[in-house]
Amino acid sequence: MTAGVPTEFHPPGPESFELPPIIDGVDWFTKPVLVAALTVVVIMWFFWGASRKAEVVPSKLQFAGELGYNFVRNSIARDAIGSQEYMKYVPYLCGLFFFILLNNVAASVPLLQFPTFSHIGWAYVAAIMSWVIYNAVGIRKHGAWGYFKHQTMPAGVPAWLMPLMIPIEFISNILVRPISLSLRLFANMFAGHILLLVFVLGGEYLVFESGSIGLVGVGILTFLMGFAIAGLELFVQCIQAYIFVVLTAQYIGSAIAEDH
């Protein structure tokens, strides 16, 4: 602002997520890559520290590790897949859950403040990994034709309806699932973070750049609303990690189930 003239407000948009490289000349090393790498290190350190000196009476770190592992094992894998085969999928589901959770929560961590999965490519990769796994385990159990039949020919449906049901079930169970998984995660992370940017940057503009005394109060209120949005975003970050992994577990359970 110069000579009492307010500067123009530029609302945040998709360009706000186009971050420059952290190191000049290393184009691939951006903040999402840094956040993802840090979360892998944190997850490895956490579970290594929690399990390396396991005791009957657990330490606080061991208790926290067991609590997180048991949550994924009992509340996600066992409930969604079933008590017979769920244990073999717990390592993947546990790693997936904590990876998505920490990358989401990074948006609320000072200095990092960026949700990795607000870049659609990261959400695509996570969804494709789950898609490959649940289709692979289904084909391994039922065979290629058996799995195709299992996913596209619901039991009890009359034969005359099968020409209609097969393409619908194929699209729903084979094609759409990775798209819905990735878009749900991406859209929530993108929308939540851009909404937070709107309130924070808008409040900053109203307080410091608008040039109007009357708008200062509105700017302060906008800042306070930003804190409320930050709390809501933190909740969404956690719940989206849970939903993604629950759906992955359900898809695995559906792929290996005897009945469709």
PDB file of C-alpha atoms in Angstrom:
ATOM      1  CA  MET A   1       0.000   0.000   0.000  1.00  0.00           C
ATOM      2  CA  THR A   2       1.363   3.385  -0.981  1.00  0.00           C
ATOM      3  CA  ALA A   3       0.056   6.837   0.020  1.00  0.00           C
ATOM      4  CA  GLY A   4      -3.031   5.311   1.662  1.00  0.00           C
ATOM      5  CA  VAL A   5      -4.066   3.418  -1.461  1.00  0.00           C
ATOM      6  CA  PRO A   6      -4.918  -0.230  -0.704  1.00  0.00           C
ATOM      7  CA  THR A   7      -3.227  -2.933  -2.690  1.00  0.00           C
ATOM      8  CA  GLU A   8      -5.260  -5.359  -4.739  1.00  0.00           C
ATOM      9  CA  PHE A   9      -6.263  -8.619  -3.055  1.00  0.00           C
ATOM     10  CA  HIS A  10      -5.332 -11.764  -4.997  1.00  0.00           C
ATOM     11  CA  PRO A  11      -7.428 -14.670  -3.709  1.00  0.00           C
ATOM     12  CA  PRO A  12      -5.717 -18.056  -3.414  1.00  0.00           C
ATOM     13  CA  GLY A  13      -6.294 -20.589  -6.164  1.00  0.00           C
ATOM     14  CA  PRO A  14      -4.703 -23.630  -7.762  1.00  0.00           C
ATOM     15  CA  GLU A  15      -1.528 -21.619  -8.388  1.00  0.00           C
ATOM     16  CA  SER A  16      -1.068 -21.441  -4.599  1.00  0.00           C
ATOM     17  CA  PHE A  17      -0.242 -25.150  -4.687  1.00  0.00           C
ATOM     18  CA  GLU A  18       2.429 -24.806  -7.381  1.00  0.00           C
ATOM     19  CA  LEU A  19       5.478 -24.583  -5.147  1.00  0.00           C
ATOM     20  CA  PRO A  20       9.014 -23.899  -6.394  1.00  0.00           C
ATOM     21  CA  PRO A  21      11.830 -26.412  -5.852  1.00  0.00           C
ATOM     22  CA  ILE A  22      13.450 -26.277  -2.427  1.00  0.00           C
ATOM     23  CA  ILE A  23      16.887 -26.510  -4.041  1.00  0.00           C
ATOM     24  CA  ASP A  24      17.530 -24.529  -7.216  1.00  0.00           C
ATOM     25  CA  GLY A  25      18.152 -26.833 -10.151  1.00  0.00           C
ATOM     26  CA  VAL A  26      16.545 -29.863  -8.451  1.00  0.00           C
ATOM     27  CA  ASP A  27      13.067 -29.497  -9.877  1.00  0.00           C
ATOM     28  CA  TRP A  28      11.632 -32.678  -8.363  1.00  0.00           C
ATOM     29  CA  PHE A  29      12.544 -31.752  -4.779  1.00  0.00           C
ATOM     30  CA  THR A  30       9.511 -29.714  -3.765  1.00  0.00           C
ATOM     31  CA  LYS A  31       7.705 -29.337  -0.453  1.00  0.00           C
ATOM     32  CA  PRO A  32       5.351 -32.320  -1.060  1.00  0.00           C
ATOM     33  CA  VAL A  33       8.388 -34.556  -1.637  1.00  0.00           C
ATOM     34  CA  LEU A  34      10.046 -33.202   1.513  1.00  0.00           C
ATOM     35  CA  VAL A  35       6.888 -33.728   3.579  1.00  0.00           C
ATOM     36  CA  ALA A  36       6.460 -37.278   2.263  1.00  0.00           C
ATOM     37  CA  ALA A  37      10.098 -38.119   3.013  1.00  0.00           C
ATOM     38  CA  LEU A  38       9.836 -36.698   6.521  1.00  0.00           C
ATOM     39  CA  THR A  39       6.690 -38.692   7.238  1.00  0.00           C
ATOM     40  CA  VAL A  40       8.412 -41.921   6.166  1.00  0.00           C
ATOM     41  CA  VAL A  41      11.297 -41.146   8.520  1.00  0.00           C
ATOM     42  CA  VAL A  42       8.910 -40.335  11.377  1.00  0.00           C
ATOM     43  CA  ILE A  43       6.874 -43.518  10.840  1.00  0.00           C
ATOM     44  CA  MET A  44      10.006 -45.696  10.738  1.00  0.00           C
ATOM     45  CA  TRP A  45      11.459 -44.022  13.835  1.00  0.00           C
ATOM     46  CA  PHE A  46       8.174 -44.248  15.725  1.00  0.00           C
ATOM     47  CA  PHE A  47       7.516 -47.944  15.182  1.00  0.00           C
ATOM     48  CA  TRP A  48      11.176 -48.892  15.536  1.00  0.00           C
ATOM     49  CA  GLY A  49      11.373 -47.044  18.841  1.00  0.00           C
ATOM     50  CA  ALA A  50       8.059 -48.492  20.000  1.00  0.00           C
ATOM     51  CA  SER A  51       9.032 -52.098  19.267  1.00  0.00           C
ATOM     52  CA  ARG A  52      12.795 -52.377  19.819  1.00  0.00           C
ATOM     53  CA  LYS A  53      12.547 -52.807  23.601  1.00  0.00           C
ATOM     54  CA  ALA A  54       9.094 -54.277  24.044  1.00  0.00           C
ATOM     55  CA  GLU A  55       8.179 -55.002  27.639  1.00  0.00           C
ATOM     56  CA  VAL A  56       5.223 -56.595  29.392  1.00  0.00           C
ATOM     57  CA  VAL A  57       4.670 -53.230  31.063  1.00  0.00           C
ATOM     58  CA  PRO A  58       4.987 -50.945  28.036  1.00  0.00           C
ATOM     59  CA  SER A  59       6.718 -47.599  27.958  1.00  0.00           C
ATOM     60  CA  LYS A  60       4.755 -44.578  26.736  1.00  0.00           C
ATOM     61  CA  LEU A  61       6.233 -44.933  23.252  1.00  0.00           C
ATOM     62  CA  GLN A  62       5.514 -48.670  23.130  1.00  0.00           C
ATOM     63  CA  PHE A  63       1.978 -48.049  24.360  1.00  0.00           C
ATOM     64  CA  ALA A  64       1.427 -45.415  21.644  1.00  0.00           C
ATOM     65  CA  GLY A  65       2.804 -47.765  18.965  1.00  0.00           C
ATOM     66  CA  GLU A  66       0.623 -50.657  20.123  1.00  0.00           C
ATOM     67  CA  LEU A  67      -2.401 -48.359  20.279  1.00  0.00           C
ATOM     68  CA  GLY A  68      -1.898 -47.215  16.687  1.00  0.00           C
ATOM     69  CA  TYR A  69      -1.175 -50.709  15.384  1.00  0.00           C
ATOM     70  CA  ASN A  70      -4.104 -52.273  17.234  1.00  0.00           C
ATOM     71  CA  PHE A  71      -6.423 -49.579  15.924  1.00  0.00           C
ATOM     72  CA  VAL A  72      -5.612 -50.460  12.322  1.00  0.00           C
ATOM     73  CA  ARG A  73      -5.528 -54.208  13.000  1.00  0.00           C
ATOM     74  CA  ASN A  74      -8.736 -54.508  15.014  1.00  0.00           C
ATOM     75  CA  SER A  75     -10.893 -51.581  13.946  1.00  0.00           C
ATOM     76  CA  ILE A  76     -10.064 -51.604  10.237  1.00  0.00           C
ATOM     77  CA  ALA A  77      -8.477 -54.830   8.981  1.00  0.00           C
ATOM     78  CA  ARG A  78     -10.315 -57.362  11.144  1.00  0.00           C
ATOM     79  CA  ASP A  79     -13.698 -55.683  10.841  1.00  0.00           C
ATOM     80  CA  ALA A  80     -13.501 -55.105   7.075  1.00  0.00           C
ATOM     81  CA  ILE A  81     -11.643 -58.219   5.873  1.00  0.00           C
ATOM     82  CA  GLY A  82     -12.652 -60.838   8.431  1.00  0.00           C
ATOM     83  CA  SER A  83     -10.979 -62.925  11.099  1.00  0.00           C
ATOM     84  CA  GLN A  84      -9.584 -65.594   8.783  1.00  0.00           C
ATOM     85  CA  GLU A  85      -7.159 -63.740   6.495  1.00  0.00           C
ATOM     86  CA  TYR A  86      -6.917 -60.177   7.738  1.00  0.00           C
ATOM     87  CA  MET A  87      -3.506 -60.417   9.438  1.00  0.00           C
ATOM     88  CA  LYS A  88      -1.548 -60.724   6.190  1.00  0.00           C
ATOM     89  CA  TYR A  89      -2.853 -57.322   5.057  1.00  0.00           C
ATOM     90  CA  VAL A  90      -2.298 -55.449   8.334  1.00  0.00           C
ATOM     91  CA  PRO A  91       1.285 -54.287   7.497  1.00  0.00           C
ATOM     92  CA  TYR A  92       0.151 -52.632   4.278  1.00  0.00           C
ATOM     93  CA  LEU A  93      -2.955 -51.095   5.821  1.00  0.00           C
ATOM     94  CA  CYS A  94      -1.038 -49.861   8.858  1.00  0.00           C
ATOM     95  CA  GLY A  95       1.701 -48.275   6.748  1.00  0.00           C
ATOM     96  CA  LEU A  96      -0.851 -46.763   4.384  1.00  0.00           C
ATOM     97  CA  PHE A  97      -2.914 -45.310   7.218  1.00  0.00           C
ATOM     98  CA  PHE A  98      -0.040 -43.603   8.990  1.00  0.00           C
ATOM     99  CA  PHE A  99       1.519 -42.387   5.746  1.00  0.00           C
ATOM    100  CA  ILE A 100      -1.704 -40.706   4.625  1.00  0.00           C
ATOM    101  CA  LEU A 101      -2.439 -39.441   8.136  1.00  0.00           C
ATOM    102  CA  LEU A 102       0.934 -37.778   8.650  1.00  0.00           C
ATOM    103  CA  ASN A 103       0.995 -36.289   5.159  1.00  0.00           C
ATOM    104  CA  ASN A 104      -2.465 -34.831   5.761  1.00  0.00           C
ATOM    105  CA  VAL A 105      -1.688 -33.529   9.239  1.00  0.00           C
ATOM    106  CA  ALA A 106       1.472 -31.881   7.881  1.00  0.00           C
ATOM    107  CA  ALA A 107      -0.867 -29.141   6.622  1.00  0.00           C
ATOM    108  CA  SER A 108      -1.371 -28.118  10.260  1.00  0.00           C
ATOM    109  CA  VAL A 109       2.309 -28.296  11.275  1.00  0.00           C
ATOM    110  CA  PRO A 110       4.106 -24.925  11.393  1.00  0.00           C
ATOM    111  CA  LEU A 111       6.779 -24.440   8.700  1.00  0.00           C
ATOM    112  CA  LEU A 112       5.531 -27.462   6.738  1.00  0.00           C
ATOM    113  CA  GLN A 113       1.877 -26.405   6.391  1.00  0.00           C
ATOM    114  CA  PHE A 114       1.159 -28.317   3.225  1.00  0.00           C
ATOM    115  CA  PRO A 115      -1.017 -31.410   2.657  1.00  0.00           C
ATOM    116  CA  THR A 116       0.858 -33.703   0.270  1.00  0.00           C
ATOM    117  CA  PHE A 117      -2.331 -35.225  -1.100  1.00  0.00           C
ATOM    118  CA  SER A 118      -3.605 -31.839  -2.250  1.00  0.00           C
ATOM    119  CA  HIS A 119      -1.507 -32.697  -5.329  1.00  0.00           C
ATOM    120  CA  ILE A 120      -3.625 -35.164  -7.273  1.00  0.00           C
ATOM    121  CA  GLY A 121      -0.641 -37.270  -8.382  1.00  0.00           C
ATOM    122  CA  TRP A 122       0.044 -38.432  -4.836  1.00  0.00           C
ATOM    123  CA  ALA A 123      -3.589 -39.451  -4.367  1.00  0.00           C
ATOM    124  CA  TYR A 124      -3.521 -41.329  -7.680  1.00  0.00           C
ATOM    125  CA  VAL A 125      -0.446 -43.314  -6.648  1.00  0.00           C
ATOM    126  CA  ALA A 126      -1.964 -44.301  -3.293  1.00  0.00           C
ATOM    127  CA  ALA A 127      -5.226 -45.354  -4.967  1.00  0.00           C
ATOM    128  CA  ILE A 128      -3.459 -47.316  -7.722  1.00  0.00           C
ATOM    129  CA  MET A 129      -1.386 -49.192  -5.131  1.00  0.00           C
ATOM    130  CA  SER A 130      -4.544 -50.262  -3.326  1.00  0.00           C
ATOM    131  CA  TRP A 131      -6.240 -51.100  -6.646  1.00  0.00           C
ATOM    132  CA  VAL A 132      -3.356 -53.349  -7.705  1.00  0.00           C
ATOM    133  CA  ILE A 133      -3.291 -55.108  -4.321  1.00  0.00           C
ATOM    134  CA  TYR A 134      -6.973 -55.914  -3.971  1.00  0.00           C
ATOM    135  CA  ASN A 135      -7.291 -57.042  -7.586  1.00  0.00           C
ATOM    136  CA  ALA A 136      -4.100 -59.137  -7.301  1.00  0.00           C
ATOM    137  CA  VAL A 137      -5.243 -60.932  -4.143  1.00  0.00           C
ATOM    138  CA  GLY A 138      -8.661 -61.534  -5.687  1.00  0.00           C
ATOM    139  CA  ILE A 139      -7.157 -63.033  -8.856  1.00  0.00           C
ATOM    140  CA  ARG A 140      -4.744 -65.130  -6.786  1.00  0.00           C
ATOM    141  CA  LYS A 141      -7.617 -66.605  -4.799  1.00  0.00           C
ATOM    142  CA  HIS A 142     -10.271 -67.038  -7.477  1.00  0.00           C
ATOM    143  CA  GLY A 143      -8.273 -67.107 -10.712  1.00  0.00           C
ATOM    144  CA  ALA A 144      -8.658 -64.481 -13.445  1.00  0.00           C
ATOM    145  CA  TRP A 145     -12.013 -65.715 -14.756  1.00  0.00           C
ATOM    146  CA  GLY A 146     -13.296 -66.569 -11.304  1.00  0.00           C
ATOM    147  CA  TYR A 147     -12.427 -63.112 -10.021  1.00  0.00           C
ATOM    148  CA  PHE A 148     -14.014 -61.397 -13.013  1.00  0.00           C
ATOM    149  CA  LYS A 149     -17.161 -63.448 -12.449  1.00  0.00           C
ATOM    150  CA  HIS A 150     -17.015 -62.759  -8.716  1.00  0.00           C
ATOM    151  CA  GLN A 151     -16.861 -58.990  -9.265  1.00  0.00           C
ATOM    152  CA  THR A 152     -19.299 -58.620 -12.142  1.00  0.00           C
ATOM    153  CA  MET A 153     -21.943 -61.339 -11.730  1.00  0.00           C
ATOM    154  CA  PRO A 154     -23.835 -60.897  -8.445  1.00  0.00           C
ATOM    155  CA  ALA A 155     -25.320 -64.052  -6.994  1.00  0.00           C
ATOM    156  CA  GLY A 156     -29.081 -64.401  -7.303  1.00  0.00           C
ATOM    157  CA  VAL A 157     -29.446 -62.085 -10.296  1.00  0.00           C
ATOM    158  CA  PRO A 158     -31.535 -63.601 -13.138  1.00  0.00           C
ATOM    159  CA  ALA A 159     -29.587 -64.576 -16.252  1.00  0.00           C
ATOM    160  CA  TRP A 160     -31.582 -62.200 -18.448  1.00  0.00           C
ATOM    161  CA  LEU A 161     -30.330 -59.261 -16.351  1.00  0.00           C
ATOM    162  CA  MET A 162     -26.659 -60.222 -16.622  1.00  0.00           C
ATOM    163  CA  PRO A 163     -25.983 -58.286 -19.891  1.00  0.00           C
ATOM    164  CA  LEU A 164     -27.021 -55.153 -18.002  1.00  0.00           C
ATOM    165  CA  MET A 165     -25.395 -56.001 -14.665  1.00  0.00           C
ATOM    166  CA  ILE A 166     -21.972 -57.084 -15.950  1.00  0.00           C
ATOM    167  CA  PRO A 167     -20.907 -53.698 -17.412  1.00  0.00           C
ATOM    168  CA  ILE A 168     -22.389 -51.825 -14.439  1.00  0.00           C
ATOM    169  CA  GLU A 169     -20.582 -54.028 -11.915  1.00  0.00           C
ATOM    170  CA  PHE A 170     -17.355 -53.931 -13.936  1.00  0.00           C
ATOM    171  CA  ILE A 171     -17.356 -50.151 -14.046  1.00  0.00           C
ATOM    172  CA  SER A 172     -18.320 -49.878 -10.372  1.00  0.00           C
ATOM    173  CA  ASN A 173     -16.005 -52.528  -8.910  1.00  0.00           C
ATOM    174  CA  ILE A 174     -13.018 -52.436 -11.263  1.00  0.00           C
ATOM    175  CA  LEU A 175     -12.793 -49.015 -12.909  1.00  0.00           C
ATOM    176  CA  VAL A 176     -14.407 -46.456 -10.616  1.00  0.00           C
ATOM    177  CA  ARG A 177     -12.934 -47.478  -7.259  1.00  0.00           C
ATOM    178  CA  PRO A 178      -9.408 -46.083  -7.727  1.00  0.00           C
ATOM    179  CA  ILE A 179     -10.863 -42.880  -9.178  1.00  0.00           C
ATOM    180  CA  SER A 180     -13.255 -42.375  -6.263  1.00  0.00           C
ATOM    181  CA  LEU A 181     -10.526 -43.222  -3.729  1.00  0.00           C
ATOM    182  CA  SER A 182      -8.078 -40.713  -5.165  1.00  0.00           C
ATOM    183  CA  LEU A 183     -10.548 -37.897  -5.870  1.00  0.00           C
ATOM    184  CA  ARG A 184     -12.115 -38.096  -2.412  1.00  0.00           C
ATOM    185  CA  LEU A 185      -8.738 -37.756  -0.710  1.00  0.00           C
ATOM    186  CA  PHE A 186      -7.441 -35.083  -3.090  1.00  0.00           C
ATOM    187  CA  ALA A 187     -10.598 -32.978  -3.081  1.00  0.00           C
ATOM    188  CA  ASN A 188     -10.841 -32.856   0.698  1.00  0.00           C
ATOM    189  CA  MET A 189      -7.188 -31.932   1.155  1.00  0.00           C
ATOM    190  CA  PHE A 190      -7.265 -29.346  -1.618  1.00  0.00           C
ATOM    191  CA  ALA A 191     -10.552 -27.758  -0.587  1.00  0.00           C
ATOM    192  CA  GLY A 192      -9.702 -27.672   3.123  1.00  0.00           C
ATOM    193  CA  HIS A 193      -6.323 -26.050   2.573  1.00  0.00           C
ATOM    194  CA  ILE A 194      -7.548 -23.488   0.060  1.00  0.00           C
ATOM    195  CA  LEU A 195     -10.415 -22.557   2.381  1.00  0.00           C
ATOM    196  CA  LEU A 196      -7.905 -21.977   5.160  1.00  0.00           C
ATOM    197  CA  LEU A 197      -5.810 -19.814   2.826  1.00  0.00           C
ATOM    198  CA  VAL A 198      -8.872 -17.732   1.963  1.00  0.00           C
ATOM    199  CA  PHE A 199      -9.579 -16.913   5.607  1.00  0.00           C
ATOM    200  CA  VAL A 200      -5.949 -16.319   6.601  1.00  0.00           C
ATOM    201  CA  LEU A 201      -4.954 -14.241   3.585  1.00  0.00           C
ATOM    202  CA  GLY A 202      -8.303 -12.470   3.523  1.00  0.00           C
ATOM    203  CA  GLY A 203      -7.992 -11.568   7.181  1.00  0.00           C
ATOM    204  CA  GLU A 204      -4.443 -10.336   6.655  1.00  0.00           C
ATOM    205  CA  TYR A 205      -5.563  -8.155   3.756  1.00  0.00           C
ATOM    206  CA  LEU A 206      -8.493  -6.661   5.648  1.00  0.00           C
ATOM    207  CA  VAL A 207      -6.363  -5.828   8.694  1.00  0.00           C
ATOM    208  CA  PHE A 208      -3.171  -4.602   7.057  1.00  0.00           C
ATOM    209  CA  GLU A 209      -3.894  -3.731   3.430  1.00  0.00           C
ATOM    210  CA  SER A 210      -7.517  -2.678   3.017  1.00  0.00           C
ATOM    211  CA  GLY A 211      -6.974   0.925   4.127  1.00  0.00           C
ATOM    212  CA  SER A 212     -10.313   0.963   5.936  1.00  0.00           C
ATOM    213  CA  ILE A 213     -10.619   1.216   9.705  1.00  0.00           C
ATOM    214  CA  GLY A 214     -14.063  -0.338   9.533  1.00  0.00           C
ATOM    215  CA  LEU A 215     -12.735  -3.453   7.850  1.00  0.00           C
ATOM    216  CA  VAL A 216     -10.125  -4.124  10.533  1.00  0.00           C
ATOM    217  CA  GLY A 217     -12.764  -5.659  12.829  1.00  0.00           C
ATOM    218  CA  VAL A 218     -13.979  -7.839   9.969  1.00  0.00           C
ATOM    219  CA  GLY A 219     -10.390  -8.899   9.344  1.00  0.00           C
ATOM    220  CA  ILE A 220      -9.900  -9.887  12.982  1.00  0.00           C
ATOM    221  CA  LEU A 221     -13.111 -11.908  12.855  1.00  0.00           C
ATOM    222  CA  THR A 222     -11.869 -13.529   9.652  1.00  0.00           C
ATOM    223  CA  PHE A 223      -8.630 -14.506  11.393  1.00  0.00           C
ATOM    224  CA  LEU A 224     -10.622 -16.085  14.228  1.00  0.00           C
ATOM    225  CA  MET A 225     -12.704 -17.975  11.686  1.00  0.00           C
ATOM    226  CA  GLY A 226      -9.418 -19.171  10.208  1.00  0.00           C
ATOM    227  CA  PHE A 227      -8.582 -20.869  13.510  1.00  0.00           C
ATOM    228  CA  ALA A 228     -11.962 -22.613  13.460  1.00  0.00           C
ATOM    229  CA  ILE A 229     -11.350 -23.706   9.867  1.00  0.00           C
ATOM    230  CA  ALA A 230      -7.907 -25.012  10.896  1.00  0.00           C
ATOM    231  CA  GLY A 231      -9.537 -27.179  13.566  1.00  0.00           C
ATOM    232  CA  LEU A 232     -12.091 -28.463  11.086  1.00  0.00           C
ATOM    233  CA  GLU A 233      -9.347 -29.172   8.556  1.00  0.00           C
ATOM    234  CA  LEU A 234      -7.408 -31.181  11.144  1.00  0.00           C
ATOM    235  CA  PHE A 235     -10.493 -33.316  11.754  1.00  0.00           C
ATOM    236  CA  VAL A 236     -10.977 -33.837   8.007  1.00  0.00           C
ATOM    237  CA  GLN A 237      -7.303 -34.758   7.612  1.00  0.00           C
ATOM    238  CA  CYS A 238      -7.663 -37.550  10.161  1.00  0.00           C
ATOM    239  CA  ILE A 239     -11.020 -38.822   8.951  1.00  0.00           C
ATOM    240  CA  GLN A 240      -9.903 -38.947   5.307  1.00  0.00           C
ATOM    241  CA  ALA A 241      -6.926 -41.145   6.197  1.00  0.00           C
ATOM    242  CA  TYR A 242      -9.318 -43.449   8.033  1.00  0.00           C
ATOM    243  CA  ILE A 243     -11.855 -43.538   5.190  1.00  0.00           C
ATOM    244  CA  PHE A 244      -9.202 -44.265   2.556  1.00  0.00           C
ATOM    245  CA  VAL A 245      -7.814 -47.219   4.498  1.00  0.00           C
ATOM    246  CA  VAL A 246     -11.239 -48.547   5.519  1.00  0.00           C
ATOM    247  CA  LEU A 247     -12.345 -48.565   1.879  1.00  0.00           C
ATOM    248  CA  THR A 248      -9.094 -50.273   0.849  1.00  0.00           C
ATOM    249  CA  ALA A 249      -9.684 -52.957   3.486  1.00  0.00           C
ATOM    250  CA  GLN A 250     -13.281 -53.390   2.363  1.00  0.00           C
ATOM    251  CA  TYR A 251     -12.171 -53.791  -1.244  1.00  0.00           C
ATOM    252  CA  ILE A 252      -9.639 -56.432  -0.196  1.00  0.00           C
ATOM    253  CA  GLY A 253     -12.324 -58.213   1.817  1.00  0.00           C
ATOM    254  CA  SER A 254     -14.698 -58.087  -1.129  1.00  0.00           C
ATOM    255  CA  ALA A 255     -12.018 -59.406  -3.508  1.00  0.00           C
ATOM    256  CA  ILE A 256     -11.223 -62.484  -1.400  1.00  0.00           C
ATOM    257  CA  ALA A 257     -14.754 -63.201  -0.168  1.00  0.00           C
ATOM    258  CA  GLU A 258     -16.447 -66.346  -1.353  1.00  0.00           C
ATOM    259  CA  ASP A 259     -19.757 -64.612  -2.034  1.00  0.00           C
ATOM    260  CA  HIS A 260     -20.143 -61.324  -3.894  1.00  0.00           C
TER     261      HIS A 260
END
